[in-house]
Short mmCIF file of C-alpha atoms in Angstrom, two decimals:
data_model
loop_
_atom_site.label_atom_id
_atom_site.label_comp_id
_atom_site.label_asym_id
_atom_site.label_seq_id
_atom_site.Cartn_x
_atom_site.Cartn_y
_atom_site.Cartn_z
CA MET A 251 -14.33 11.72 -67.80
CA ALA A 252 -12.24 9.82 -64.86
CA TRP A 253 -9.20 11.90 -65.06
CA LYS A 254 -12.22 14.56 -64.44
CA VAL A 255 -13.30 13.16 -61.04
CA GLY A 256 -9.91 12.76 -59.98
CA ALA A 257 -8.71 15.98 -60.49
CA ALA A 258 -11.46 17.29 -58.42
CA VAL A 259 -10.82 14.95 -55.62
CA SER A 260 -7.07 15.87 -55.67
CA ALA A 261 -8.61 20.15 -56.27
CA ALA A 262 -11.14 19.88 -53.23
CA LEU A 263 -8.58 16.84 -50.86
CA ALA A 264 -5.78 20.39 -51.52
CA VAL A 265 -8.65 22.89 -50.62
CA GLY A 266 -9.58 21.15 -47.19
CA ILE A 267 -5.62 20.28 -46.46
CA ALA A 268 -4.73 24.10 -46.95
CA GLY A 269 -8.05 25.07 -45.58
CA SER A 270 -7.36 22.76 -42.00
CA ALA A 271 -3.82 24.21 -41.94
CA ALA A 272 -4.43 28.04 -41.95
CA GLN A 273 -7.41 26.72 -39.55
CA GLN A 274 -4.21 25.04 -36.80
CA ALA A 275 -2.02 28.69 -37.72
CA PRO A 276 -2.83 30.40 -34.91
CA GLN A 277 -3.29 27.27 -32.74
CA ARG A 278 0.46 25.84 -33.60
CA ALA A 279 1.61 29.75 -32.28
CA ALA A 280 -0.28 29.54 -28.63
CA TRP A 281 1.81 25.93 -28.82
CA ARG A 282 5.10 26.82 -29.91
CA ALA A 283 4.89 29.91 -26.96
CA GLU A 284 4.69 27.17 -24.20
CA TYR A 285 8.06 26.03 -25.26
CA ARG A 286 10.50 28.29 -25.52
CA ALA A 287 13.88 28.09 -23.94
CA PRO A 288 14.25 29.52 -20.64
CA GLU A 289 16.76 31.79 -19.68
CA SER A 290 18.61 30.74 -16.62
CA ILE A 291 18.63 27.38 -14.84
CA PRO A 292 16.54 27.48 -11.05
CA PHE A 293 18.21 26.79 -8.07
CA PRO A 294 16.32 26.77 -4.76
CA LYS A 295 17.60 29.40 -2.31
CA SER A 296 17.80 26.59 0.56
CA ASN A 297 20.87 25.99 -1.99
CA PRO A 298 22.08 28.60 -4.23
CA TYR A 299 24.63 27.46 -7.17
CA SER A 300 28.13 28.52 -6.59
CA ARG A 301 31.19 27.32 -8.91
CA PRO A 302 33.41 25.56 -6.03
CA LYS A 303 29.98 23.92 -5.11
CA ALA A 304 29.47 22.63 -8.76
CA GLU A 305 33.02 21.40 -9.08
CA LEU A 306 32.74 19.67 -5.44
CA GLY A 307 29.12 18.31 -6.71
CA ARG A 308 30.91 16.89 -9.87
CA ARG A 309 34.03 15.16 -8.13
CA LEU A 310 31.18 13.39 -5.61
CA PHE A 311 29.12 12.64 -8.67
CA PHE A 312 31.89 10.98 -11.01
CA ASP A 313 34.11 9.49 -7.36
CA PRO A 314 33.61 5.69 -6.45
CA VAL A 315 34.39 6.81 -2.78
CA LEU A 316 30.57 7.20 -2.07
CA SER A 317 30.15 3.57 -2.15
CA GLY A 318 31.09 0.92 0.46
CA ASP A 319 33.56 -1.07 -1.84
CA ARG A 320 34.52 1.77 -3.08
CA THR A 321 33.20 0.15 -6.94
CA ARG A 322 30.59 1.96 -7.92
CA SER A 323 29.53 6.38 -8.40
CA CYS A 324 26.67 8.07 -9.43
CA ALA A 325 28.01 7.98 -12.92
CA SER A 326 27.53 4.33 -12.39
CA CYS A 327 24.23 4.30 -13.48
CA HIS A 328 23.90 7.86 -14.70
CA GLN A 329 26.54 7.80 -17.75
CA PRO A 330 26.62 11.21 -19.67
CA ASP A 331 27.35 9.61 -23.18
CA LEU A 332 24.02 7.59 -22.69
CA ALA A 333 21.76 10.44 -21.91
CA TRP A 334 22.71 10.32 -18.02
CA ALA A 335 21.13 7.20 -17.71
CA ASP A 336 22.08 3.20 -18.35
CA GLY A 337 20.78 1.92 -21.25
CA ARG A 338 19.50 -1.21 -19.07
CA ARG A 339 15.90 -2.60 -18.84
CA ARG A 340 15.90 -1.85 -15.04
CA ALA A 341 19.27 -0.55 -12.90
CA LEU A 342 22.01 -2.81 -12.06
CA GLY A 343 22.69 -3.73 -8.61
CA ARG A 344 25.31 -3.90 -6.46
CA SER A 345 25.18 -8.10 -6.74
CA GLY A 346 24.41 -8.28 -10.39
CA ASP A 347 20.84 -8.41 -10.31
CA ASP A 348 17.99 -6.06 -11.53
CA MET A 349 16.72 -3.44 -9.23
CA GLU A 350 13.11 -2.09 -8.87
CA PHE A 351 13.52 1.05 -11.44
CA HIS A 352 14.16 1.79 -14.98
CA THR A 353 17.44 4.50 -14.23
CA PRO A 354 15.47 7.62 -15.14
CA SER A 355 17.99 10.36 -17.27
CA LEU A 356 19.05 13.23 -14.92
CA LEU A 357 18.58 15.89 -17.46
CA ASN A 358 16.65 19.02 -16.71
CA LEU A 359 15.98 18.15 -13.24
CA ALA A 360 16.26 21.94 -12.50
CA TRP A 361 13.32 22.66 -13.95
CA GLN A 362 11.56 19.63 -12.03
CA GLU A 363 9.02 20.16 -9.20
CA GLY A 364 7.30 18.63 -6.07
CA ARG A 365 8.71 15.01 -5.18
CA PHE A 366 11.76 12.75 -7.25
CA GLY A 367 11.68 9.50 -7.80
CA TRP A 368 9.45 7.60 -9.79
CA ASP A 369 7.05 6.74 -6.85
CA GLY A 370 7.62 9.91 -5.41
CA LYS A 371 9.86 8.88 -2.52
CA PHE A 372 12.11 11.95 -2.29
CA ARG A 373 10.99 15.32 -0.97
CA ASP A 374 13.03 17.13 -3.21
CA LEU A 375 16.44 16.83 -5.00
CA GLU A 376 18.64 17.20 -2.56
CA ALA A 377 17.27 14.15 -0.82
CA VAL A 378 17.52 12.16 -3.68
CA ALA A 379 21.54 11.90 -3.15
CA PHE A 380 21.13 9.45 0.41
CA GLY A 381 18.63 6.99 -1.49
CA PRO A 382 21.04 4.98 -3.51
CA ILE A 383 24.48 5.58 -1.64
CA SER A 384 23.13 3.67 1.21
CA ALA A 385 20.38 1.32 -0.62
CA PRO A 386 22.18 -2.00 0.53
CA GLY A 387 21.78 -2.99 -3.27
CA ASN A 388 23.19 -0.06 -4.73
CA MET A 389 26.25 1.58 -3.45
CA ASN A 390 25.68 0.45 0.21
CA LEU A 391 27.65 3.09 2.18
CA GLY A 392 25.64 4.46 5.22
CA ALA A 393 25.93 8.73 5.62
CA GLU A 394 27.59 8.35 8.92
CA GLU A 395 30.50 6.78 7.36
CA ALA A 396 30.40 8.62 3.82
CA VAL A 397 31.07 12.22 6.12
CA ARG A 398 34.04 9.84 8.19
CA ARG A 399 35.06 9.19 4.69
CA LEU A 400 35.23 12.63 3.32
CA ALA A 401 36.42 14.24 5.77
CA ALA A 402 39.82 12.03 6.51
CA ASP A 403 40.51 12.55 2.97
CA PRO A 404 42.64 15.86 3.38
CA ALA A 405 41.46 16.89 -0.36
CA TYR A 406 37.41 16.69 0.07
CA ALA A 407 37.67 18.37 3.70
CA ALA A 408 39.22 21.30 1.65
CA ALA A 409 37.03 21.42 -1.08
CA PHE A 410 33.96 21.04 1.30
CA ALA A 411 35.45 23.96 3.29
CA GLY A 412 35.44 26.34 0.13
CA ALA A 413 32.04 25.50 -0.87
CA PHE A 414 30.09 26.53 2.51
CA PRO A 415 32.57 28.68 3.81
CA ASN A 416 32.15 29.86 7.63
CA ALA A 417 29.06 32.79 7.13
CA SER A 418 30.23 33.60 11.03
CA PRO A 419 32.07 36.79 10.48
CA ASP A 420 33.78 36.30 14.10
CA ALA A 421 36.50 33.79 13.10
CA SER A 422 37.04 32.09 17.04
CA LEU A 423 33.52 30.76 16.31
CA ASP A 424 33.64 27.00 15.71
CA PRO A 425 32.33 26.94 11.94
CA GLY A 426 31.39 23.11 12.30
CA PRO A 427 32.14 20.44 11.24
CA ALA A 428 33.62 21.15 6.78
CA VAL A 429 31.40 17.93 5.72
CA THR A 430 28.40 17.03 6.78
CA ARG A 431 25.56 14.81 4.95
CA GLU A 432 23.77 18.32 4.13
CA ARG A 433 26.31 19.52 2.04
CA ILE A 434 27.26 16.30 0.55
CA GLU A 435 23.48 16.41 -0.93
CA ALA A 436 23.82 19.94 -1.61
CA ALA A 437 26.79 19.37 -3.14
CA LEU A 438 25.40 16.74 -5.57
CA ALA A 439 22.49 18.69 -6.42
CA THR A 440 23.60 21.56 -6.95
CA PHE A 441 26.33 19.54 -9.46
CA GLU A 442 22.93 17.88 -11.16
CA ARG A 443 20.96 21.46 -11.64
CA LEU A 444 24.06 21.89 -14.02
CA ILE A 445 22.92 18.57 -16.62
CA VAL A 446 21.25 20.54 -19.11
CA SER A 447 20.64 19.47 -22.71
CA THR A 448 21.77 20.96 -24.95
CA PRO A 449 19.67 23.15 -28.13
CA ALA A 450 18.06 20.92 -30.71
CA PRO A 451 16.15 21.00 -34.02
CA PHE A 452 12.70 21.41 -32.15
CA ASP A 453 14.48 24.75 -30.08
CA ARG A 454 15.69 26.30 -33.65
CA TRP A 455 11.98 26.07 -34.80
CA ILE A 456 10.38 27.26 -31.60
CA ALA A 457 13.04 30.22 -32.33
CA GLY A 458 11.68 30.66 -35.70
CA ASP A 459 13.31 28.70 -38.37
CA GLU A 460 11.20 26.90 -40.41
CA ARG A 461 13.32 24.87 -41.83
CA ALA A 462 14.49 23.14 -38.46
CA VAL A 463 12.16 20.03 -38.47
CA PRO A 464 10.42 18.35 -41.56
CA GLU A 465 6.68 18.91 -42.13
CA ALA A 466 6.23 15.67 -40.27
CA ALA A 467 7.87 16.57 -37.12
CA LYS A 468 5.37 19.77 -37.55
CA ARG A 469 1.99 17.36 -37.84
CA GLY A 470 3.33 15.54 -34.63
CA PHE A 471 3.59 18.82 -33.05
CA ASP A 472 -0.13 19.28 -33.80
CA LEU A 473 -1.13 15.45 -32.59
CA PHE A 474 1.23 15.56 -29.25
CA ASN A 475 -0.57 19.31 -28.30
CA GLY A 476 -3.94 18.00 -29.88
CA ARG A 477 -5.73 15.12 -30.21
CA ALA A 478 -2.96 12.72 -29.24
CA ASN A 479 -2.90 14.97 -25.51
CA CYS A 480 0.52 13.81 -24.84
CA ALA A 481 1.16 17.74 -23.81
CA ALA A 482 -1.51 17.30 -21.09
CA CYS A 483 1.68 15.36 -18.97
CA HIS A 484 4.86 16.32 -21.61
CA GLY A 485 3.91 19.71 -21.67
CA GLY A 486 6.38 22.98 -21.88
CA TRP A 487 10.49 23.35 -22.31
CA SER A 488 11.36 20.22 -20.44
CA PHE A 489 8.16 18.07 -20.61
CA SER A 490 7.63 17.38 -18.20
CA ASP A 491 4.44 18.40 -15.18
CA GLY A 492 6.78 17.02 -12.47
CA SER A 493 3.55 15.21 -11.16
CA PHE A 494 2.46 11.71 -10.97
CA HIS A 495 -0.26 9.60 -13.39
CA ASP A 496 -1.74 5.93 -13.70
CA ILE A 497 -1.01 5.54 -17.49
CA GLY A 498 -2.18 2.23 -17.55
CA VAL A 499 1.23 0.11 -17.47
CA GLY A 500 1.92 -0.89 -13.19
CA ARG A 501 0.24 -4.07 -12.68
CA GLY A 502 0.09 -6.25 -9.18
CA GLU A 503 1.48 -5.14 -6.16
CA ASP A 504 3.62 -2.35 -8.50
CA ILE A 505 1.92 0.91 -7.12
CA GLY A 506 4.04 3.21 -7.81
CA ARG A 507 2.95 6.70 -5.16
CA GLY A 508 0.24 4.31 -4.19
CA ARG A 509 2.22 3.08 -1.87
CA PHE A 510 2.67 6.36 -0.25
CA VAL A 511 -0.77 7.56 -0.38
CA PRO A 512 -2.27 4.75 0.05
CA LYS A 513 -6.32 6.30 0.35
CA SER A 514 -5.83 7.70 -2.85
CA GLU A 515 -7.24 6.13 -5.97
CA ALA A 516 -5.43 8.56 -8.31
CA LEU A 517 -2.02 7.57 -7.26
CA ARG A 518 -2.30 3.63 -7.15
CA TYR A 519 -0.36 2.83 -9.61
CA ALA A 520 0.68 6.76 -10.21
CA PHE A 521 4.67 6.92 -11.84
CA LYS A 522 6.21 10.26 -12.57
CA THR A 523 6.14 12.01 -15.69
CA PRO A 524 9.71 11.61 -17.68
CA GLY A 525 10.77 14.35 -19.53
CA LEU A 526 11.18 13.12 -23.73
CA ARG A 527 14.73 14.55 -24.68
CA GLU A 528 17.27 12.28 -25.69
CA MET A 529 15.40 9.53 -26.51
CA ARG A 530 17.53 8.70 -29.76
CA GLY A 531 19.32 5.41 -29.23
CA ARG A 532 17.68 4.75 -25.68
CA THR A 533 15.82 0.82 -26.15
CA HIS A 534 13.78 0.88 -23.17
CA PHE A 535 11.17 3.00 -21.73
CA MET A 536 9.07 3.80 -18.98
CA HIS A 537 9.20 3.00 -14.90
CA ASP A 538 9.99 -0.76 -15.17
CA GLY A 539 12.24 -1.03 -18.57
CA SER A 540 9.16 -2.32 -19.81
CA LEU A 541 8.96 -1.58 -23.95
CA ASP A 542 10.86 -1.85 -26.13
CA SER A 543 10.94 1.33 -28.71
CA LEU A 544 8.85 4.99 -28.86
CA ALA A 545 6.71 3.25 -31.24
CA ALA A 546 6.00 0.72 -28.39
CA VAL A 547 4.96 3.44 -26.07
CA ILE A 548 2.72 5.24 -28.68
CA ASP A 549 0.75 1.86 -29.16
CA LEU A 550 0.35 2.05 -25.44
CA TYR A 551 -1.26 5.17 -25.40
CA ASP A 552 -3.01 4.56 -28.12
CA ARG A 553 -4.59 1.65 -26.88
CA GLY A 554 -4.92 3.13 -23.72
CA GLY A 555 -3.53 1.58 -21.81
CA ILE A 556 -4.80 -0.93 -18.40
CA ASP A 557 -8.56 0.52 -17.97
CA ARG A 558 -9.11 0.57 -14.30
CA PRO A 559 -9.83 3.10 -11.91
CA SER A 560 -7.16 4.56 -11.26
CA ARG A 561 -6.23 5.69 -14.87
CA SER A 562 -5.63 9.02 -15.79
CA ARG A 563 -8.78 10.66 -16.99
CA GLU A 564 -6.27 12.42 -19.91
CA ILE A 565 -6.07 8.39 -20.90
CA ARG A 566 -7.96 6.89 -23.56
CA PRO A 567 -8.21 5.43 -27.08
CA LEU A 568 -6.79 7.63 -29.33
CA ASN A 569 -7.45 5.09 -32.41
CA LEU A 570 -4.35 6.71 -34.02
CA THR A 571 -2.85 6.06 -38.12
CA ALA A 572 -0.25 4.30 -38.92
CA ALA A 573 0.69 7.80 -40.92
CA GLU A 574 0.41 9.96 -37.11
CA LYS A 575 2.11 7.48 -35.33
CA ALA A 576 5.05 8.30 -37.51
CA ASP A 577 4.28 11.70 -37.74
CA LEU A 578 4.43 11.98 -33.63
CA LEU A 579 7.71 10.14 -33.95
CA ALA A 580 9.43 12.65 -36.26
CA PHE A 581 8.64 14.98 -33.72
CA LEU A 582 9.65 13.48 -30.98
CA ASP A 583 12.79 12.74 -33.19
CA THR A 584 13.89 16.78 -33.27
CA LEU A 585 14.27 16.86 -29.53
CA ASN A 586 17.33 15.03 -29.66
CA ALA A 587 20.26 17.66 -29.64
CA ASP A 588 23.25 17.40 -32.37
CA ALA A 589 25.83 17.41 -29.45
CA ALA A 590 25.59 16.16 -26.03
CA PRO A 591 25.22 18.48 -22.52
CA SER A 592 28.71 18.82 -21.03
CA VAL A 593 29.25 19.92 -17.45
CA ALA A 594 32.61 19.72 -17.60
CA ALA A 595 34.76 21.37 -14.77
CA ALA A 596 36.36 23.91 -17.30
CA ASP A 597 32.34 24.72 -18.43
CA LEU A 598 30.80 25.77 -15.06
CA PRO A 599 29.98 29.19 -14.88
CA ASP A 600 31.61 31.93 -11.83
CA GLY A 601 27.54 32.97 -11.46
CA PRO A 602 24.31 32.09 -11.82
CA PRO A 603 24.78 28.79 -14.92
CA LYS A 604 22.26 29.73 -18.28
CA PRO A 605 21.10 26.40 -20.07
#
């Protein structure tokens, strides 16, 4: 008799699971449509793409010429083989001490809108460059000295002239200096917009390959977009809304965006939403690097973080089961590509690039 009861329960569970999956299917299809890969990399009208500008930006990015003592470059903290971050809890300062924030990845910045930086101190991507370049604790090179140094280098002077040709039809007019702060910023931002994650198993699944990801990852995707509510901030192909939220992490004077908008209660302790691609192998997370695993990140969201007036309305205790947490981790793992993105000079396109 016992086996009949057990069989009946199993049958009922099977019917319930099948029914739930059938109900979930239309919603999952709608969610999947929101994650389709973009057809091209967006560039602002104020700084359109050109290959000479991208090549110049790439050279500047890896050249320690932009640090005061010529020992550091942008790539010192944003290393290609570490998902364009540095693998540290917090960025390493010029004197060997920790800087204020965890180094963010540069992947997929072309799709980030609004202000940049964990606390939004930069108005756009172009404005980011001289933050670290001129910071005494980082690269320690003033803008005027950077311009003078590059202009004195014949190869760089020629590269700037080629990347920013004189637009005047009258050759007798003085085009002005080839090297300027604004052109350094434009070249670096152009290169950085080319740092794009390569297709991952998740992308193949979104494109229609049902075997590209395991069933656990599909359940995790449903949780991510449904009850766990992760997609409220981490939605879309780049997995970031580009905005600022208090998720219950910052403490004390570590108030994030609230430093610049002190009258806003909602922005106190608010930090920029990072993307979620290429996180395999990372050992530090959050703006301060305070969490040492993705499992710890999920646990934070499950608890709801610090309950306070500024905490985002999207953050609340979730009461996830161990199985649901495992499904979320399985989903996040599908966002890791098999090959790292390449932005070598040979790969730079002549015209507007595609991801």
